[in-house]
PDB file of C-alpha atoms in Angstrom:
ATOM      1  CA  UNK A   1      -0.110  12.670 -10.899  1.00 70.00           C
ATOM      2  CA  UNK A   2      -0.494  10.491  -7.546  1.00 88.00           C
ATOM      3  CA  UNK A   3       3.817   7.846  -6.890  1.00 96.00           C
ATOM      4  CA  UNK A   4       5.107   7.557  -3.885  1.00 98.00           C
ATOM      5  CA  UNK A   5       8.316   6.986  -2.467  1.00 98.00           C
ATOM      6  CA  UNK A   6       8.750   3.269  -1.161  1.00 98.00           C
ATOM      7  CA  UNK A   7      11.174   2.869   1.573  1.00 98.00           C
ATOM      8  CA  UNK A   8      12.146  -0.248   3.016  1.00 98.00           C
ATOM      9  CA  UNK A   9      12.001  -1.045   6.837  1.00 97.00           C
ATOM     10  CA  UNK A  10      15.780  -2.065   7.871  1.00 94.00           C
ATOM     11  CA  UNK A  11      15.198  -2.919  11.577  1.00 91.00           C
ATOM     12  CA  UNK A  12      13.440   0.261  11.730  1.00 93.00           C
ATOM     13  CA  UNK A  13      16.074   2.433   9.665  1.00 96.00           C
ATOM     14  CA  UNK A  14      13.839   3.258   6.695  1.00 97.00           C
ATOM     15  CA  UNK A  15      15.679   2.777   3.232  1.00 98.00           C
ATOM     16  CA  UNK A  16      14.698   4.592  -0.048  1.00 98.00           C
ATOM     17  CA  UNK A  17      13.762   1.843  -2.841  1.00 98.00           C
ATOM     18  CA  UNK A  18      12.307   3.525  -5.898  1.00 98.00           C
ATOM     19  CA  UNK A  19      10.966   7.150  -6.713  1.00 98.00           C
ATOM     20  CA  UNK A  20       7.592   7.231  -8.866  1.00 98.00           C
ATOM     21  CA  UNK A  21       6.380   4.014  -8.048  1.00 98.00           C
ATOM     22  CA  UNK A  22       3.145   3.497  -9.188  1.00 98.00           C
ATOM     23  CA  UNK A  23       2.567  -0.047  -8.715  1.00 98.00           C
ATOM     24  CA  UNK A  24       2.878  -2.556  -6.072  1.00 98.00           C
ATOM     25  CA  UNK A  25       2.078  -6.094  -6.595  1.00 97.00           C
ATOM     26  CA  UNK A  26       2.565 -10.109  -5.512  1.00 96.00           C
ATOM     27  CA  UNK A  27       4.536 -11.527  -7.713  1.00 96.00           C
ATOM     28  CA  UNK A  28       6.897 -14.506  -7.321  1.00 92.00           C
ATOM     29  CA  UNK A  29       6.273 -14.849  -3.567  1.00 92.00           C
ATOM     30  CA  UNK A  30       7.601 -11.258  -4.108  1.00 96.00           C
ATOM     31  CA  UNK A  31       7.068  -7.701  -4.055  1.00 97.00           C
ATOM     32  CA  UNK A  32       6.739  -6.164  -8.183  1.00 98.00           C
ATOM     33  CA  UNK A  33       7.472  -2.407  -8.013  1.00 98.00           C
ATOM     34  CA  UNK A  34       6.939   0.000 -11.270  1.00 98.00           C
ATOM     35  CA  UNK A  35       7.234   3.243 -11.407  1.00 98.00           C
ATOM     36  CA  UNK A  36       5.751   5.843 -13.472  1.00 97.00           C
ATOM     37  CA  UNK A  37       7.928   4.777 -16.300  1.00 97.00           C
ATOM     38  CA  UNK A  38       7.222   1.880 -16.462  1.00 97.00           C
ATOM     39  CA  UNK A  39      10.851   1.036 -14.552  1.00 98.00           C
ATOM     40  CA  UNK A  40      10.568  -2.076 -12.441  1.00 98.00           C
ATOM     41  CA  UNK A  41      12.004  -3.919  -9.445  1.00 98.00           C
ATOM     42  CA  UNK A  42      10.887  -7.248  -7.511  1.00 97.00           C
ATOM     43  CA  UNK A  43      11.993  -6.948  -3.611  1.00 97.00           C
ATOM     44  CA  UNK A  44      12.107  -9.380  -0.660  1.00 97.00           C
ATOM     45  CA  UNK A  45       9.204  -8.406   1.181  1.00 97.00           C
ATOM     46  CA  UNK A  46       5.390  -7.645   2.172  1.00 96.00           C
ATOM     47  CA  UNK A  47       3.067  -4.053   1.974  1.00 98.00           C
ATOM     48  CA  UNK A  48       3.802  -2.797   6.217  1.00 97.00           C
ATOM     49  CA  UNK A  49       1.911   1.195   5.665  1.00 98.00           C
ATOM     50  CA  UNK A  50       0.903   3.691   2.859  1.00 98.00           C
ATOM     51  CA  UNK A  51       0.724   7.295   3.824  1.00 98.00           C
ATOM     52  CA  UNK A  52      -0.623   9.083   1.007  1.00 97.00           C
ATOM     53  CA  UNK A  53      -0.510  12.159   1.809  1.00 95.00           C
ATOM     54  CA  UNK A  54       2.891  11.760   2.614  1.00 96.00           C
ATOM     55  CA  UNK A  55       3.151  10.311  -0.885  1.00 97.00           C
ATOM     56  CA  UNK A  56       5.338   7.103   1.203  1.00 98.00           C
ATOM     57  CA  UNK A  57       4.901   3.485   0.903  1.00 98.00           C
ATOM     58  CA  UNK A  58       6.939   1.600   3.324  1.00 98.00           C
ATOM     59  CA  UNK A  59       7.392  -1.755   2.695  1.00 98.00           C
ATOM     60  CA  UNK A  60       8.604  -4.897   5.165  1.00 96.00           C
ATOM     61  CA  UNK A  61      11.114  -6.945   5.067  1.00 93.00           C
ATOM     62  CA  UNK A  62      10.248 -10.855   4.175  1.00 87.00           C
ATOM     63  CA  UNK A  63      11.483 -13.342   6.658  1.00 65.00           C
ATOM     64  CA  UNK A  64      14.226 -15.268   6.231  1.00 49.00           C
TER      65      UNK A  64
ATOM     66  CA  UNK B   1      -5.337  14.941  -3.653  1.00 70.00           C
ATOM     67  CA  UNK B   2      -4.428  11.666  -3.429  1.00 88.00           C
ATOM     68  CA  UNK B   3      -7.175   9.146  -2.106  1.00 96.00           C
ATOM     69  CA  UNK B   4      -7.598   5.503  -2.955  1.00 98.00           C
ATOM     70  CA  UNK B   5     -10.064   3.276  -2.747  1.00 98.00           C
ATOM     71  CA  UNK B   6      -9.766   0.457  -0.125  1.00 98.00           C
ATOM     72  CA  UNK B   7     -10.953  -2.877  -1.393  1.00 98.00           C
ATOM     73  CA  UNK B   8     -10.576  -6.586   0.427  1.00 98.00           C
ATOM     74  CA  UNK B   9     -10.340  -9.705  -1.548  1.00 97.00           C
ATOM     75  CA  UNK B  10     -12.725 -12.219  -0.261  1.00 94.00           C
ATOM     76  CA  UNK B  11     -12.206 -15.633  -1.789  1.00 92.00           C
ATOM     77  CA  UNK B  12     -11.135 -13.587  -5.417  1.00 93.00           C
ATOM     78  CA  UNK B  13     -14.099 -11.239  -4.916  1.00 96.00           C
ATOM     79  CA  UNK B  14     -12.849  -7.420  -4.807  1.00 97.00           C
ATOM     80  CA  UNK B  15     -15.584  -5.874  -1.905  1.00 98.00           C
ATOM     81  CA  UNK B  16     -15.086  -2.461  -1.481  1.00 98.00           C
ATOM     82  CA  UNK B  17     -13.996  -1.594   2.967  1.00 98.00           C
ATOM     83  CA  UNK B  18     -13.200   2.263   2.683  1.00 98.00           C
ATOM     84  CA  UNK B  19     -13.390   5.830   0.398  1.00 98.00           C
ATOM     85  CA  UNK B  20     -11.074   8.207   0.235  1.00 98.00           C
ATOM     86  CA  UNK B  21      -7.963   6.621   2.145  1.00 98.00           C
ATOM     87  CA  UNK B  22      -5.311   8.266   2.784  1.00 98.00           C
ATOM     88  CA  UNK B  23      -3.635   6.332   5.261  1.00 98.00           C
ATOM     89  CA  UNK B  24      -3.482   2.591   6.232  1.00 98.00           C
ATOM     90  CA  UNK B  25      -0.725   1.428   9.122  1.00 97.00           C
ATOM     91  CA  UNK B  26      -0.341  -1.397  11.166  1.00 96.00           C
ATOM     92  CA  UNK B  27      -2.061  -1.195  14.494  1.00 96.00           C
ATOM     93  CA  UNK B  28      -3.083  -3.829  17.286  1.00 92.00           C
ATOM     94  CA  UNK B  29      -1.699  -6.807  14.810  1.00 92.00           C
ATOM     95  CA  UNK B  30      -4.237  -5.339  12.383  1.00 96.00           C
ATOM     96  CA  UNK B  31      -5.034  -2.433   9.567  1.00 97.00           C
ATOM     97  CA  UNK B  32      -5.985   0.792  10.389  1.00 98.00           C
ATOM     98  CA  UNK B  33      -7.463   2.752   7.510  1.00 98.00           C
ATOM     99  CA  UNK B  34      -8.037   6.502   7.526  1.00 98.00           C
ATOM    100  CA  UNK B  35      -9.746   8.838   5.097  1.00 98.00           C
ATOM    101  CA  UNK B  36      -9.574  12.178   4.120  1.00 97.00           C
ATOM    102  CA  UNK B  37     -11.782  12.821   7.276  1.00 97.00           C
ATOM    103  CA  UNK B  38     -10.168  11.377   9.718  1.00 97.00           C
ATOM    104  CA  UNK B  39     -12.858   8.264  10.314  1.00 98.00           C
ATOM    105  CA  UNK B  40     -10.600   5.879  10.974  1.00 98.00           C
ATOM    106  CA  UNK B  41     -11.828   1.912  10.327  1.00 98.00           C
ATOM    107  CA  UNK B  42      -9.741  -1.295  11.814  1.00 97.00           C
ATOM    108  CA  UNK B  43      -9.766  -4.639   9.870  1.00 97.00           C
ATOM    109  CA  UNK B  44      -8.854  -8.037  10.496  1.00 97.00           C
ATOM    110  CA  UNK B  45      -6.170  -7.473   6.887  1.00 97.00           C
ATOM    111  CA  UNK B  46      -2.513  -7.015   5.280  1.00 96.00           C
ATOM    112  CA  UNK B  47      -2.210  -5.047   2.154  1.00 98.00           C
ATOM    113  CA  UNK B  48      -1.765  -7.056  -0.817  1.00 97.00           C
ATOM    114  CA  UNK B  49      -1.684  -4.334  -3.637  1.00 98.00           C
ATOM    115  CA  UNK B  50      -1.280  -0.318  -4.205  1.00 98.00           C
ATOM    116  CA  UNK B  51      -1.840   0.852  -7.503  1.00 98.00           C
ATOM    117  CA  UNK B  52      -2.085   4.407  -7.240  1.00 97.00           C
ATOM    118  CA  UNK B  53      -2.546   5.208 -11.166  1.00 95.00           C
ATOM    119  CA  UNK B  54      -6.159   3.260 -10.108  1.00 96.00           C
ATOM    120  CA  UNK B  55      -6.234   4.671  -6.508  1.00 97.00           C
ATOM    121  CA  UNK B  56      -6.670   1.144  -5.764  1.00 98.00           C
ATOM    122  CA  UNK B  57      -5.802  -0.229  -2.076  1.00 98.00           C
ATOM    123  CA  UNK B  58      -6.331  -3.856  -2.294  1.00 98.00           C
ATOM    124  CA  UNK B  59      -6.015  -5.637   1.315  1.00 98.00           C
ATOM    125  CA  UNK B  60      -5.866  -8.949   1.996  1.00 96.00           C
ATOM    126  CA  UNK B  61      -8.086 -11.202   4.519  1.00 93.00           C
ATOM    127  CA  UNK B  62      -5.614 -11.975   7.829  1.00 87.00           C
ATOM    128  CA  UNK B  63      -5.774 -16.029   8.127  1.00 65.00           C
ATOM    129  CA  UNK B  64      -7.876 -16.908  11.203  1.00 49.00           C
TER     130      UNK B  64
END
């Protein structure tokens, strides 16, 4: 399997948002994260970076 | 290993940009794609969607 840990960059600090994420997609102007168990989380952010070797996805906060 | 195929959404059509990508990160206001062999490609786009079960990363074109 190929899951990733999703972090959000808050002023230079990486804060973990969700483990075992398999899908990140736009939804209602936000980002929907879905993990391997089907759990969902909607966050106000965009995707900044994907590091598959480290299994990390880094988000940046949406403006406002 | 956990690579992905990167596509760009051009007016609703997905066009393949690069195979076996392991890293996508911001660089010089664009996106730098790096594959498993270390090959690099710089594209004017942002990351729209990550589908790890399907090993796909979807980009959207930058405005302008």
